[in-house]
mmCIF file of C-alpha atoms in Angstrom:
data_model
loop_
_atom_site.group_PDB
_atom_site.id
_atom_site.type_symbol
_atom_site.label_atom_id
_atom_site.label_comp_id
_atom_site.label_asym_id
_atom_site.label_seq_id
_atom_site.Cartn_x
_atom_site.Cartn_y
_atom_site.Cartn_z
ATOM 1 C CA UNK X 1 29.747 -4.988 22.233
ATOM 2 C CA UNK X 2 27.420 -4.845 19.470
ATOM 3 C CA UNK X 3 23.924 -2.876 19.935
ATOM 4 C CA UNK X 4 20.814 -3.981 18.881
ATOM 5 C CA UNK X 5 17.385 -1.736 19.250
ATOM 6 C CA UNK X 6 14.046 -3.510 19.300
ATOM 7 C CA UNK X 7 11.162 -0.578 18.678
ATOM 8 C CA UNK X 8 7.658 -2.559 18.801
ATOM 9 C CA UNK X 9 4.226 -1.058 19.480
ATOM 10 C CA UNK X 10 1.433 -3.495 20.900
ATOM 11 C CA UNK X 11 -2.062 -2.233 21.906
ATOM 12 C CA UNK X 12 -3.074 -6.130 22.578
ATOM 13 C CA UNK X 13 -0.146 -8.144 23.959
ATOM 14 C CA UNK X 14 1.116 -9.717 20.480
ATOM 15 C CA UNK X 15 3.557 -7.878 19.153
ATOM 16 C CA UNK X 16 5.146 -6.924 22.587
ATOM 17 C CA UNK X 17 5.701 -10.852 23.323
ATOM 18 C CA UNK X 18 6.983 -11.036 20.071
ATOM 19 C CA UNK X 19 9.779 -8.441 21.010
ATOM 20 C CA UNK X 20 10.389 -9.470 24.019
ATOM 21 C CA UNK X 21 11.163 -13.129 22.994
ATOM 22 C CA UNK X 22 13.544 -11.793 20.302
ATOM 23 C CA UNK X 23 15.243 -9.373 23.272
ATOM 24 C CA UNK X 24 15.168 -12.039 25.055
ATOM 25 C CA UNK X 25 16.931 -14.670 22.742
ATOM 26 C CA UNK X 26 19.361 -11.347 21.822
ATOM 27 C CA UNK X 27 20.541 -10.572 24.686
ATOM 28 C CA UNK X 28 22.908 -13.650 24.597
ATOM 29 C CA UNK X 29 24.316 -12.316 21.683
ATOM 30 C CA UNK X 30 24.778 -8.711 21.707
ATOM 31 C CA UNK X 31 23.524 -5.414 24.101
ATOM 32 C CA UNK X 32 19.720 -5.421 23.239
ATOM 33 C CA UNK X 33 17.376 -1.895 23.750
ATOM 34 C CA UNK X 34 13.640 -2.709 23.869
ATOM 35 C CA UNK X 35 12.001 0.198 23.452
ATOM 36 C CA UNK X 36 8.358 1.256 22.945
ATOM 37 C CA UNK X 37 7.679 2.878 19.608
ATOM 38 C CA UNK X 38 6.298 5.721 21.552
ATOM 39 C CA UNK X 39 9.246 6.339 23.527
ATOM 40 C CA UNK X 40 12.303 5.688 20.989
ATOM 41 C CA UNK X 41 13.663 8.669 19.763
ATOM 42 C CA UNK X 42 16.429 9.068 16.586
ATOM 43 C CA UNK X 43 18.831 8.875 19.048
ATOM 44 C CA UNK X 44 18.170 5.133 20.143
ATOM 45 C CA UNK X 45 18.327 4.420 16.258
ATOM 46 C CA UNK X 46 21.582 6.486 16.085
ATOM 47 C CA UNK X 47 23.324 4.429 18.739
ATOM 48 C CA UNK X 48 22.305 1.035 17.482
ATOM 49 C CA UNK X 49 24.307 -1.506 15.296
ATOM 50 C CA UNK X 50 21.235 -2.901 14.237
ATOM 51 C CA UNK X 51 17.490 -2.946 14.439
ATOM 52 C CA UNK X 52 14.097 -4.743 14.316
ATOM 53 C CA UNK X 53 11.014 -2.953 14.171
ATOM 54 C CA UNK X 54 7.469 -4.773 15.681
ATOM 55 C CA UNK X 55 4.252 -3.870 14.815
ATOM 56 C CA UNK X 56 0.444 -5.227 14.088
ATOM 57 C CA UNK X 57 -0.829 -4.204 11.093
ATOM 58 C CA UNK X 58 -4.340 -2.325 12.107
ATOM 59 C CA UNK X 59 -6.844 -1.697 8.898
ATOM 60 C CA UNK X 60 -4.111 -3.190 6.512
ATOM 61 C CA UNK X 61 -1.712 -0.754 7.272
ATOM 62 C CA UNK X 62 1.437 -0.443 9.912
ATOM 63 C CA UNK X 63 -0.161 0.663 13.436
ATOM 64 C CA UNK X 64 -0.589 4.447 13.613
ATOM 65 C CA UNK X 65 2.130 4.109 16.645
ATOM 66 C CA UNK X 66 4.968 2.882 14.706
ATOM 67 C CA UNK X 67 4.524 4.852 12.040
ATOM 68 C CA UNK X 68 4.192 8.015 14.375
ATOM 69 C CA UNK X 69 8.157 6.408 15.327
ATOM 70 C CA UNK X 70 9.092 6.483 11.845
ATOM 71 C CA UNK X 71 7.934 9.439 10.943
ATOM 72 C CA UNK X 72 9.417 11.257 13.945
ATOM 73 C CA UNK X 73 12.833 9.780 13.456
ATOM 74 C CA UNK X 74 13.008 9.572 9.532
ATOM 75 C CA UNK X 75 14.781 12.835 8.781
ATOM 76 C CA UNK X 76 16.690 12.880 12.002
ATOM 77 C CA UNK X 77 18.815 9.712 11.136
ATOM 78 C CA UNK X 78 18.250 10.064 7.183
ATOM 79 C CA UNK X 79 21.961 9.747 5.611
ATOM 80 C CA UNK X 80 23.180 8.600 9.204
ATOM 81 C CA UNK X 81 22.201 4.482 9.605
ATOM 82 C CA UNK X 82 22.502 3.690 5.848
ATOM 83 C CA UNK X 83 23.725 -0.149 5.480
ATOM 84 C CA UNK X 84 22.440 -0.916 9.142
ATOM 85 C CA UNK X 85 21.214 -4.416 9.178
ATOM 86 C CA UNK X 86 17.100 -4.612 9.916
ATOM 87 C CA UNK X 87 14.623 -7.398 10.395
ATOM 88 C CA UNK X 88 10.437 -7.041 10.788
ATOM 89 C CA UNK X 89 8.196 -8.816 12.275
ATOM 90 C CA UNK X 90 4.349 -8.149 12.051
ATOM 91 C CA UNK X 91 1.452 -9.429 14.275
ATOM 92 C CA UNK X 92 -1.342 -9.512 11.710
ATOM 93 C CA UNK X 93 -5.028 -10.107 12.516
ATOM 94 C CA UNK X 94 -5.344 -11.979 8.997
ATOM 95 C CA UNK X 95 -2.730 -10.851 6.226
ATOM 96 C CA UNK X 96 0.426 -8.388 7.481
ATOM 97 C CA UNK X 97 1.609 -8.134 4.276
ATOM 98 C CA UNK X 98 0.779 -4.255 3.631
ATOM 99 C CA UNK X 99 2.239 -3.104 6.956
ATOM 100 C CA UNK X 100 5.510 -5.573 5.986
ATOM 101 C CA UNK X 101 5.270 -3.708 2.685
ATOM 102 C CA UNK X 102 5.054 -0.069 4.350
ATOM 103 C CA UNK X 103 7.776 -0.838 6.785
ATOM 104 C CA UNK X 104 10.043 -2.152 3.916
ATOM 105 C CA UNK X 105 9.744 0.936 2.067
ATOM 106 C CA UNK X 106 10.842 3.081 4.707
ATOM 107 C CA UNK X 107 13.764 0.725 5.825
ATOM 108 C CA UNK X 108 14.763 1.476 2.048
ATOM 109 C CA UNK X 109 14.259 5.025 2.446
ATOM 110 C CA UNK X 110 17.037 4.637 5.131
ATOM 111 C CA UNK X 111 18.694 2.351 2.855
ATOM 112 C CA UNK X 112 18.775 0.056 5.645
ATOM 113 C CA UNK X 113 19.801 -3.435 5.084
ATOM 114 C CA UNK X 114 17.056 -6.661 5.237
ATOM 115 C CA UNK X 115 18.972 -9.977 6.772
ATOM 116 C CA UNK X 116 16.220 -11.875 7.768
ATOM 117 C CA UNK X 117 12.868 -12.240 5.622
ATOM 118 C CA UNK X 118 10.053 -10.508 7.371
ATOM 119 C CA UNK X 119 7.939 -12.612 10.120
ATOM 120 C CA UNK X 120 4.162 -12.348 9.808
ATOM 121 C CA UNK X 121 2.543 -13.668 12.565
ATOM 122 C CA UNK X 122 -1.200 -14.050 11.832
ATOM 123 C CA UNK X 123 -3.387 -14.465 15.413
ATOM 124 C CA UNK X 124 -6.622 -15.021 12.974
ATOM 125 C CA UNK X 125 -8.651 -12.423 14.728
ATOM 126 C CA UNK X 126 -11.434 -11.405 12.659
ATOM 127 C CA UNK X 127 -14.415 -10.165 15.166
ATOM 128 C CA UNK X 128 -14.567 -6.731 16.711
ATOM 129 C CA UNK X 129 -13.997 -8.735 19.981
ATOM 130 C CA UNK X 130 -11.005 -11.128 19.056
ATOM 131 C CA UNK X 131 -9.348 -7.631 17.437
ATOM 132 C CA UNK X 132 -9.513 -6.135 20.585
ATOM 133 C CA UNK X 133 -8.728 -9.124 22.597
ATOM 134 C CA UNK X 134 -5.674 -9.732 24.485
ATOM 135 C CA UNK X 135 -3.180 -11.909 22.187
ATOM 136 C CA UNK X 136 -1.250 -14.835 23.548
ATOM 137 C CA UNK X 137 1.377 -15.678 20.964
ATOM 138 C CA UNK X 138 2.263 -19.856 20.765
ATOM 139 C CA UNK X 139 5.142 -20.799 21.867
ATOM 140 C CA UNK X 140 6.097 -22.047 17.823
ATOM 141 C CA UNK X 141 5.582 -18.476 16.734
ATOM 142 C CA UNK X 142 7.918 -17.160 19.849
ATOM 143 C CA UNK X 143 10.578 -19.469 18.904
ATOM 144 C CA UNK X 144 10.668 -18.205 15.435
ATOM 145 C CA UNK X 145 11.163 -14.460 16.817
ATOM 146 C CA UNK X 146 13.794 -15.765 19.245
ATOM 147 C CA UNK X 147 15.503 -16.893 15.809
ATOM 148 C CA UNK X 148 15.603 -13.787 14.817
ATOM 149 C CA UNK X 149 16.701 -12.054 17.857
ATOM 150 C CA UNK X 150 19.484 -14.794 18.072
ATOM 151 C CA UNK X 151 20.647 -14.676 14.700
ATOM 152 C CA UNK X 152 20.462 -10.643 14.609
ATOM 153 C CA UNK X 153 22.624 -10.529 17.683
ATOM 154 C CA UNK X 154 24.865 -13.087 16.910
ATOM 155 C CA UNK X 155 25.296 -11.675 13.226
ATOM 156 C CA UNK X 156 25.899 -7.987 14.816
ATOM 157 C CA UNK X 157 28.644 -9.818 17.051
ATOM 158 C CA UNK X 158 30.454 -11.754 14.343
ATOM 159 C CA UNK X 159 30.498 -8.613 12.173
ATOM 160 C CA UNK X 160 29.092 -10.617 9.007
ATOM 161 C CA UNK X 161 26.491 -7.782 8.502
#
């Protein structure tokens, strides 16, 4: 059965439901790994068919978090996952688009391959207090990562990757 490994990091609840509604919707599809970002090692990213990486984007960049992942794991599997399908989806405060960016650039590093177009979700939180706020993702914006999931999984499955 195909594998699929979902790394996210989530300080306030967003990205987490994010990746869990894409396991979620997955897991019909293929064998799905959730895994914190703290706890995934090269060897999760070794064993996988396929991946999607979930993050916020803190300060305009990736969260500290996932890029500790992807800096722990980048030489380990460099050479080793190239032309391993890859989605992203980012829970952004306002924008997402620089941590999207960053993420990209590393998936390229990899030479990993993009089959869905990176999801920003955008939670509008602009106060010290809604930043640090527990998220609560609408259902729309969980369907769309459920997409994802689905159509990662089933695409793993079918072999059209």
């Amino acid at each position: 059965m195909a594998r699929l490994l979902i790394v996210y990091h989530s300080r306030t609840g967003g990205s987490r439901q994010m990746a869990e509604a894409a396991a979620q919707a997955a897991s019909a599809e293929a064998e799905v790994s959730l895994k914190p970002a703290d706890e995934a090692r090269p060897g999760d990213l070794l064993a996988a068919d396929g991946y999607i990486f979930c993050a916020p984007e803190n300060l305009a960049a990736l969260s500290g978090v996932m890029k500790d992942f992807l800096d722990r794991c980048y030489y380990p599997v460099l050479g080793r996952i190239e032309g391993r399908p890859y989605a992203q989806m980012i829970c952004a405060g306002s924008d997402g688009q620089n941590a999207e960016r960053q993420l990209a650039r590393i998936a390229t590093g990899w030479r990993l391959k993009e089959v869905q177009p990176p999801l920003i979700v955008c939670t509008h939180a602009q106060t010290p207090e809604a930043i640090l706020a527990e998220k609560t993702i609408p259902e729309e914006e969980l369907d769309q990562c459920r997409e994802i999931g689905a159509a990662l999984g089933a695409g793993l499955t079918l072999g059209v990757f």
